[in-house]
């Protein structure tokens, strides 16, 4: 089942930008926007500033001998440039964004309004603690919600993203093993894991041993037991996994891992599917990161740096990194210095200079409190319902990878339904762009050939899901009828046509050269 063919491309059908059919190169409101370096003029500026005082350069022979040639634009030109670019960008505010394994769901405006309150938006990490008591209270409340939902004992808020959270959790595991005087060398990672899992383990110096997936897409506890030994530091397992399935043997796997003194790292990227339904701590998980964007609706990537808090079990809580929160005289206090830690605390150090992303904390807590416990559970149930709805609507024309198991937050298809049609997985996904949809995740997870992983999320309406399903049905049936022309060279209506991926990878153009200015004189009529 392993997909070892790579991504097929159709170099012969790769199409460069079409010749302009209009004088400007624009197509009505679809404006062809050059790079800012191609429209700016170095003598132009949007502001008036006094000439800087002359300084003596200390660069010597390393000083530039030619102008930097930065683009100069007026304020209106600058604004128009970025607005035009933004109109070419697909976003969750425009339509369904069905990426699998990386939820892109609606970010409530209420969260945005709360995050922009001056007391949170204007906070500075170097402010005296006495001036940020409200922010610390908010962090404590967010921590309380996270611990309640996960059934864990401690939380580290400072990791900046999910992968950063993985690193944090695995560093806590490594510190706990070191405190026991043990140097273990291996980490077990199932084939269906996120790619960041083996990368994190390898970064910490562990040898990664893969665990093959069963025919039903889940992890076999017997396969785990075969690889367990006193050399194993941990297993890194995602639940629900990247095939969109709940690992039903997770408790037995955790017990086996603990029997050899190893730890259980749970990849919590898909926690949104079980939020309010299952507590990871009750499953035997020792450490787990939570992607705030995926489960608690903060913007993906956080509109900049994100947030990936890590929850820790009793066994790992003493090793939580600095800074962390504790209660003194009934009030939460940030512990930032190793000399301030209480008896028994053994923080492995710091991950970041400061405490984390306050804007993301505010958005996540606003989402939690506006939904309440029952609302969060409903959101998880609706996400699962939406995935199974698409599975039911599409299962007769597309190939469901694991039809016998209920889908969790995402539904996984293979490309078997395209076999013999002359249409590839890439063709199918590119054709979705012409229909106005962002493609799903393709070719992942690797345990399914030509994987198409779709995550509709709980925030899409029935009408939105119906239109999406009808579109994919239409494309699947067109492929089945052999209408390859409909797919060749797609997308045809996007700002850019399909790239020759092979040529782009093997012969990249690494140096940009400013083009000659395009003449703006009208063409004379032919005599």
PDB file of N, CA, C and O in Angstrom, residues 156-196:
ATOM      1  N   UNK A 156       2.869  23.399  29.991  1.00  0.00           N
ATOM      2  CA  UNK A 156       3.874  24.369  29.567  1.00  0.00           C
ATOM      3  C   UNK A 156       3.255  25.179  28.437  1.00  0.00           C
ATOM      4  O   UNK A 156       2.939  24.624  27.380  1.00  0.00           O
ATOM      5  N   UNK A 157       3.076  26.469  28.648  1.00  0.00           N
ATOM      6  CA  UNK A 157       2.408  27.312  27.653  1.00  0.00           C
ATOM      7  C   UNK A 157       3.370  27.898  26.625  1.00  0.00           C
ATOM      8  O   UNK A 157       2.948  28.398  25.594  1.00  0.00           O
ATOM      9  N   UNK A 158       4.659  27.864  26.893  1.00  0.00           N
ATOM     10  CA  UNK A 158       5.591  28.648  26.084  1.00  0.00           C
ATOM     11  C   UNK A 158       5.869  28.120  24.680  1.00  0.00           C
ATOM     12  O   UNK A 158       6.266  28.907  23.822  1.00  0.00           O
ATOM     13  N   UNK A 159       5.702  26.818  24.350  1.00  0.00           N
ATOM     14  CA  UNK A 159       6.013  26.388  22.970  1.00  0.00           C
ATOM     15  C   UNK A 159       5.235  27.193  21.938  1.00  0.00           C
ATOM     16  O   UNK A 159       4.060  27.501  22.115  1.00  0.00           O
ATOM     17  N   UNK A 160       5.896  27.498  20.827  1.00  0.00           N
ATOM     18  CA  UNK A 160       5.343  28.417  19.841  1.00  0.00           C
ATOM     19  C   UNK A 160       4.552  27.743  18.729  1.00  0.00           C
ATOM     20  O   UNK A 160       3.993  28.410  17.862  1.00  0.00           O
ATOM     21  N   UNK A 161       4.550  26.418  18.685  1.00  0.00           N
ATOM     22  CA  UNK A 161       3.826  25.714  17.630  1.00  0.00           C
ATOM     23  C   UNK A 161       3.728  24.248  18.025  1.00  0.00           C
ATOM     24  O   UNK A 161       4.350  23.821  19.013  1.00  0.00           O
ATOM     25  N   UNK A 162       2.968  23.471  17.231  1.00  0.00           N
ATOM     26  CA  UNK A 162       2.817  22.068  17.565  1.00  0.00           C
ATOM     27  C   UNK A 162       4.136  21.323  17.586  1.00  0.00           C
ATOM     28  O   UNK A 162       4.427  20.572  18.528  1.00  0.00           O
ATOM     29  N   UNK A 163       4.953  21.497  16.558  1.00  0.00           N
ATOM     30  CA  UNK A 163       6.238  20.798  16.509  1.00  0.00           C
ATOM     31  C   UNK A 163       7.145  21.259  17.653  1.00  0.00           C
ATOM     32  O   UNK A 163       7.910  20.461  18.214  1.00  0.00           O
ATOM     33  N   UNK A 164       7.052  22.526  17.997  1.00  0.00           N
ATOM     34  CA  UNK A 164       7.827  23.039  19.128  1.00  0.00           C
ATOM     35  C   UNK A 164       7.342  22.385  20.422  1.00  0.00           C
ATOM     36  O   UNK A 164       8.138  22.074  21.317  1.00  0.00           O
ATOM     37  N   UNK A 165       6.023  22.154  20.499  1.00  0.00           N
ATOM     38  CA  UNK A 165       5.471  21.459  21.649  1.00  0.00           C
ATOM     39  C   UNK A 165       5.958  20.022  21.731  1.00  0.00           C
ATOM     40  O   UNK A 165       6.240  19.501  22.818  1.00  0.00           O
ATOM     41  N   UNK A 166       6.063  19.365  20.577  1.00  0.00           N
ATOM     42  CA  UNK A 166       6.622  18.007  20.561  1.00  0.00           C
ATOM     43  C   UNK A 166       8.024  18.014  21.168  1.00  0.00           C
ATOM     44  O   UNK A 166       8.378  17.145  21.978  1.00  0.00           O
ATOM     45  N   UNK A 167       8.807  18.983  20.732  1.00  0.00           N
ATOM     46  CA  UNK A 167      10.176  19.083  21.247  1.00  0.00           C
ATOM     47  C   UNK A 167      10.157  19.274  22.756  1.00  0.00           C
ATOM     48  O   UNK A 167      10.928  18.635  23.491  1.00  0.00           O
ATOM     49  N   UNK A 168       9.246  20.112  23.231  1.00  0.00           N
ATOM     50  CA  UNK A 168       9.136  20.368  24.670  1.00  0.00           C
ATOM     51  C   UNK A 168       8.793  19.076  25.421  1.00  0.00           C
ATOM     52  O   UNK A 168       9.436  18.738  26.418  1.00  0.00           O
ATOM     53  N   UNK A 169       7.783  18.368  24.939  1.00  0.00           N
ATOM     54  CA  UNK A 169       7.369  17.142  25.625  1.00  0.00           C
ATOM     55  C   UNK A 169       8.453  16.090  25.631  1.00  0.00           C
ATOM     56  O   UNK A 169       8.690  15.417  26.646  1.00  0.00           O
ATOM     57  N   UNK A 170       9.127  15.938  24.500  1.00  0.00           N
ATOM     58  CA  UNK A 170      10.187  14.927  24.426  1.00  0.00           C
ATOM     59  C   UNK A 170      11.400  15.343  25.244  1.00  0.00           C
ATOM     60  O   UNK A 170      12.131  14.489  25.773  1.00  0.00           O
ATOM     61  N   UNK A 171      11.644  16.647  25.382  1.00  0.00           N
ATOM     62  CA  UNK A 171      12.749  17.086  26.244  1.00  0.00           C
ATOM     63  C   UNK A 171      12.416  16.806  27.718  1.00  0.00           C
ATOM     64  O   UNK A 171      13.299  16.476  28.508  1.00  0.00           O
ATOM     65  N   UNK A 172      11.136  16.926  28.079  1.00  0.00           N
ATOM     66  CA  UNK A 172      10.734  16.575  29.448  1.00  0.00           C
ATOM     67  C   UNK A 172      10.942  15.090  29.692  1.00  0.00           C
ATOM     68  O   UNK A 172      11.401  14.668  30.770  1.00  0.00           O
ATOM     69  N   UNK A 173      10.610  14.269  28.679  1.00  0.00           N
ATOM     70  CA  UNK A 173      10.837  12.819  28.800  1.00  0.00           C
ATOM     71  C   UNK A 173      12.321  12.519  28.937  1.00  0.00           C
ATOM     72  O   UNK A 173      12.732  11.715  29.786  1.00  0.00           O
ATOM     73  N   UNK A 174      13.117  13.175  28.140  1.00  0.00           N
ATOM     74  CA  UNK A 174      14.572  12.936  28.207  1.00  0.00           C
ATOM     75  C   UNK A 174      15.123  13.354  29.573  1.00  0.00           C
ATOM     76  O   UNK A 174      15.981  12.668  30.143  1.00  0.00           O
ATOM     77  N   UNK A 175      14.605  14.459  30.096  1.00  0.00           N
ATOM     78  CA  UNK A 175      15.064  14.924  31.412  1.00  0.00           C
ATOM     79  C   UNK A 175      14.646  13.948  32.505  1.00  0.00           C
ATOM     80  O   UNK A 175      15.418  13.684  33.452  1.00  0.00           O
ATOM     81  N   UNK A 176      13.436  13.385  32.396  1.00  0.00           N
ATOM     82  CA  UNK A 176      12.971  12.429  33.395  1.00  0.00           C
ATOM     83  C   UNK A 176      13.823  11.161  33.377  1.00  0.00           C
ATOM     84  O   UNK A 176      14.156  10.594  34.428  1.00  0.00           O
ATOM     85  N   UNK A 177      14.187  10.714  32.167  1.00  0.00           N
ATOM     86  CA  UNK A 177      15.042   9.528  32.059  1.00  0.00           C
ATOM     87  C   UNK A 177      16.434   9.817  32.628  1.00  0.00           C
ATOM     88  O   UNK A 177      17.026   8.984  33.319  1.00  0.00           O
ATOM     89  N   UNK A 178      16.939  11.015  32.343  1.00  0.00           N
ATOM     90  CA  UNK A 178      18.261  11.379  32.863  1.00  0.00           C
ATOM     91  C   UNK A 178      18.243  11.425  34.388  1.00  0.00           C
ATOM     92  O   UNK A 178      19.214  11.026  35.042  1.00  0.00           O
ATOM     93  N   UNK A 179      17.128  11.897  34.959  1.00  0.00           N
ATOM     94  CA  UNK A 179      17.021  11.952  36.420  1.00  0.00           C
ATOM     95  C   UNK A 179      17.027  10.555  37.030  1.00  0.00           C
ATOM     96  O   UNK A 179      17.424  10.374  38.183  1.00  0.00           O
ATOM     97  N   UNK A 180      16.596   9.570  36.229  1.00  0.00           N
ATOM     98  CA  UNK A 180      16.638   8.170  36.684  1.00  0.00           C
ATOM     99  C   UNK A 180      17.985   7.544  36.408  1.00  0.00           C
ATOM    100  O   UNK A 180      18.198   6.358  36.651  1.00  0.00           O
ATOM    101  N   UNK A 181      18.894   8.295  35.817  1.00  0.00           N
ATOM    102  CA  UNK A 181      20.216   7.767  35.505  1.00  0.00           C
ATOM    103  C   UNK A 181      20.233   6.879  34.281  1.00  0.00           C
ATOM    104  O   UNK A 181      21.138   6.057  34.114  1.00  0.00           O
ATOM    105  N   UNK A 182      19.223   7.057  33.399  1.00  0.00           N
ATOM    106  CA  UNK A 182      19.105   6.187  32.228  1.00  0.00           C
ATOM    107  C   UNK A 182      19.390   6.961  30.942  1.00  0.00           C
ATOM    108  O   UNK A 182      18.992   8.122  30.801  1.00  0.00           O
ATOM    109  N   UNK A 183      20.059   6.306  30.028  1.00  0.00           N
ATOM    110  CA  UNK A 183      20.285   6.873  28.702  1.00  0.00           C
ATOM    111  C   UNK A 183      19.699   5.908  27.691  1.00  0.00           C
ATOM    112  O   UNK A 183      20.336   4.944  27.279  1.00  0.00           O
ATOM    113  N   UNK A 184      18.454   6.126  27.341  1.00  0.00           N
ATOM    114  CA  UNK A 184      17.788   5.257  26.362  1.00  0.00           C
ATOM    115  C   UNK A 184      17.998   5.823  24.962  1.00  0.00           C
ATOM    116  O   UNK A 184      18.184   7.027  24.790  1.00  0.00           O
ATOM    117  N   UNK A 185      17.957   4.941  23.973  1.00  0.00           N
ATOM    118  CA  UNK A 185      18.419   5.342  22.639  1.00  0.00           C
ATOM    119  C   UNK A 185      17.342   5.332  21.552  1.00  0.00           C
ATOM    120  O   UNK A 185      17.596   5.822  20.455  1.00  0.00           O
ATOM    121  N   UNK A 186      16.178   4.750  21.813  1.00  0.00           N
ATOM    122  CA  UNK A 186      15.211   4.559  20.725  1.00  0.00           C
ATOM    123  C   UNK A 186      13.861   5.215  21.038  1.00  0.00           C
ATOM    124  O   UNK A 186      13.456   5.285  22.196  1.00  0.00           O
ATOM    125  N   UNK A 187      13.195   5.636  19.984  1.00  0.00           N
ATOM    126  CA  UNK A 187      11.816   6.120  20.074  1.00  0.00           C
ATOM    127  C   UNK A 187      11.001   5.414  18.993  1.00  0.00           C
ATOM    128  O   UNK A 187      11.422   5.348  17.828  1.00  0.00           O
ATOM    129  N   UNK A 188       9.861   4.861  19.375  1.00  0.00           N
ATOM    130  CA  UNK A 188       8.987   4.176  18.424  1.00  0.00           C
ATOM    131  C   UNK A 188       8.004   5.177  17.827  1.00  0.00           C
ATOM    132  O   UNK A 188       7.387   5.960  18.565  1.00  0.00           O
ATOM    133  N   UNK A 189       7.850   5.142  16.499  1.00  0.00           N
ATOM    134  CA  UNK A 189       6.942   6.069  15.814  1.00  0.00           C
ATOM    135  C   UNK A 189       6.148   5.286  14.761  1.00  0.00           C
ATOM    136  O   UNK A 189       6.735   4.729  13.833  1.00  0.00           O
ATOM    137  N   UNK A 190       4.830   5.213  14.886  1.00  0.00           N
ATOM    138  CA  UNK A 190       4.019   4.520  13.874  1.00  0.00           C
ATOM    139  C   UNK A 190       4.148   5.168  12.499  1.00  0.00           C
ATOM    140  O   UNK A 190       4.410   6.373  12.377  1.00  0.00           O
ATOM    141  N   UNK A 191       3.920   4.378  11.453  1.00  0.00           N
ATOM    142  CA  UNK A 191       4.007   4.886  10.076  1.00  0.00           C
ATOM    143  C   UNK A 191       2.985   5.987   9.803  1.00  0.00           C
ATOM    144  O   UNK A 191       3.196   6.835   8.945  1.00  0.00           O
ATOM    145  N   UNK A 192       1.889   5.961  10.535  1.00  0.00           N
ATOM    146  CA  UNK A 192       0.829   6.935  10.284  1.00  0.00           C
ATOM    147  C   UNK A 192       1.038   8.240  11.050  1.00  0.00           C
ATOM    148  O   UNK A 192       0.152   9.085  11.081  1.00  0.00           O
ATOM    149  N   UNK A 193       2.218   8.408  11.655  1.00  0.00           N
ATOM    150  CA  UNK A 193       2.477   9.612  12.455  1.00  0.00           C
ATOM    151  C   UNK A 193       2.671  10.830  11.575  1.00  0.00           C
ATOM    152  O   UNK A 193       2.960  10.736  10.386  1.00  0.00           O
ATOM    153  N   UNK A 194       2.517  12.001  12.179  1.00  0.00           N
ATOM    154  CA  UNK A 194       2.920  13.226  11.506  1.00  0.00           C
ATOM    155  C   UNK A 194       4.436  13.199  11.297  1.00  0.00           C
ATOM    156  O   UNK A 194       5.178  12.675  12.120  1.00  0.00           O
ATOM    157  N   UNK A 195       4.890  13.811  10.216  1.00  0.00           N
ATOM    158  CA  UNK A 195       6.313  13.794   9.905  1.00  0.00           C
ATOM    159  C   UNK A 195       7.167  14.476  10.952  1.00  0.00           C
ATOM    160  O   UNK A 195       8.368  14.204  11.084  1.00  0.00           O
ATOM    161  N   UNK A 196       6.545  15.363  11.719  1.00  0.00           N
ATOM    162  CA  UNK A 196       7.319  16.051  12.749  1.00  0.00           C
ATOM    163  C   UNK A 196       7.710  15.119  13.893  1.00  0.00           C
ATOM    164  O   UNK A 196       8.681  15.394  14.599  1.00  0.00           O
TER     165      UNK A 196
END
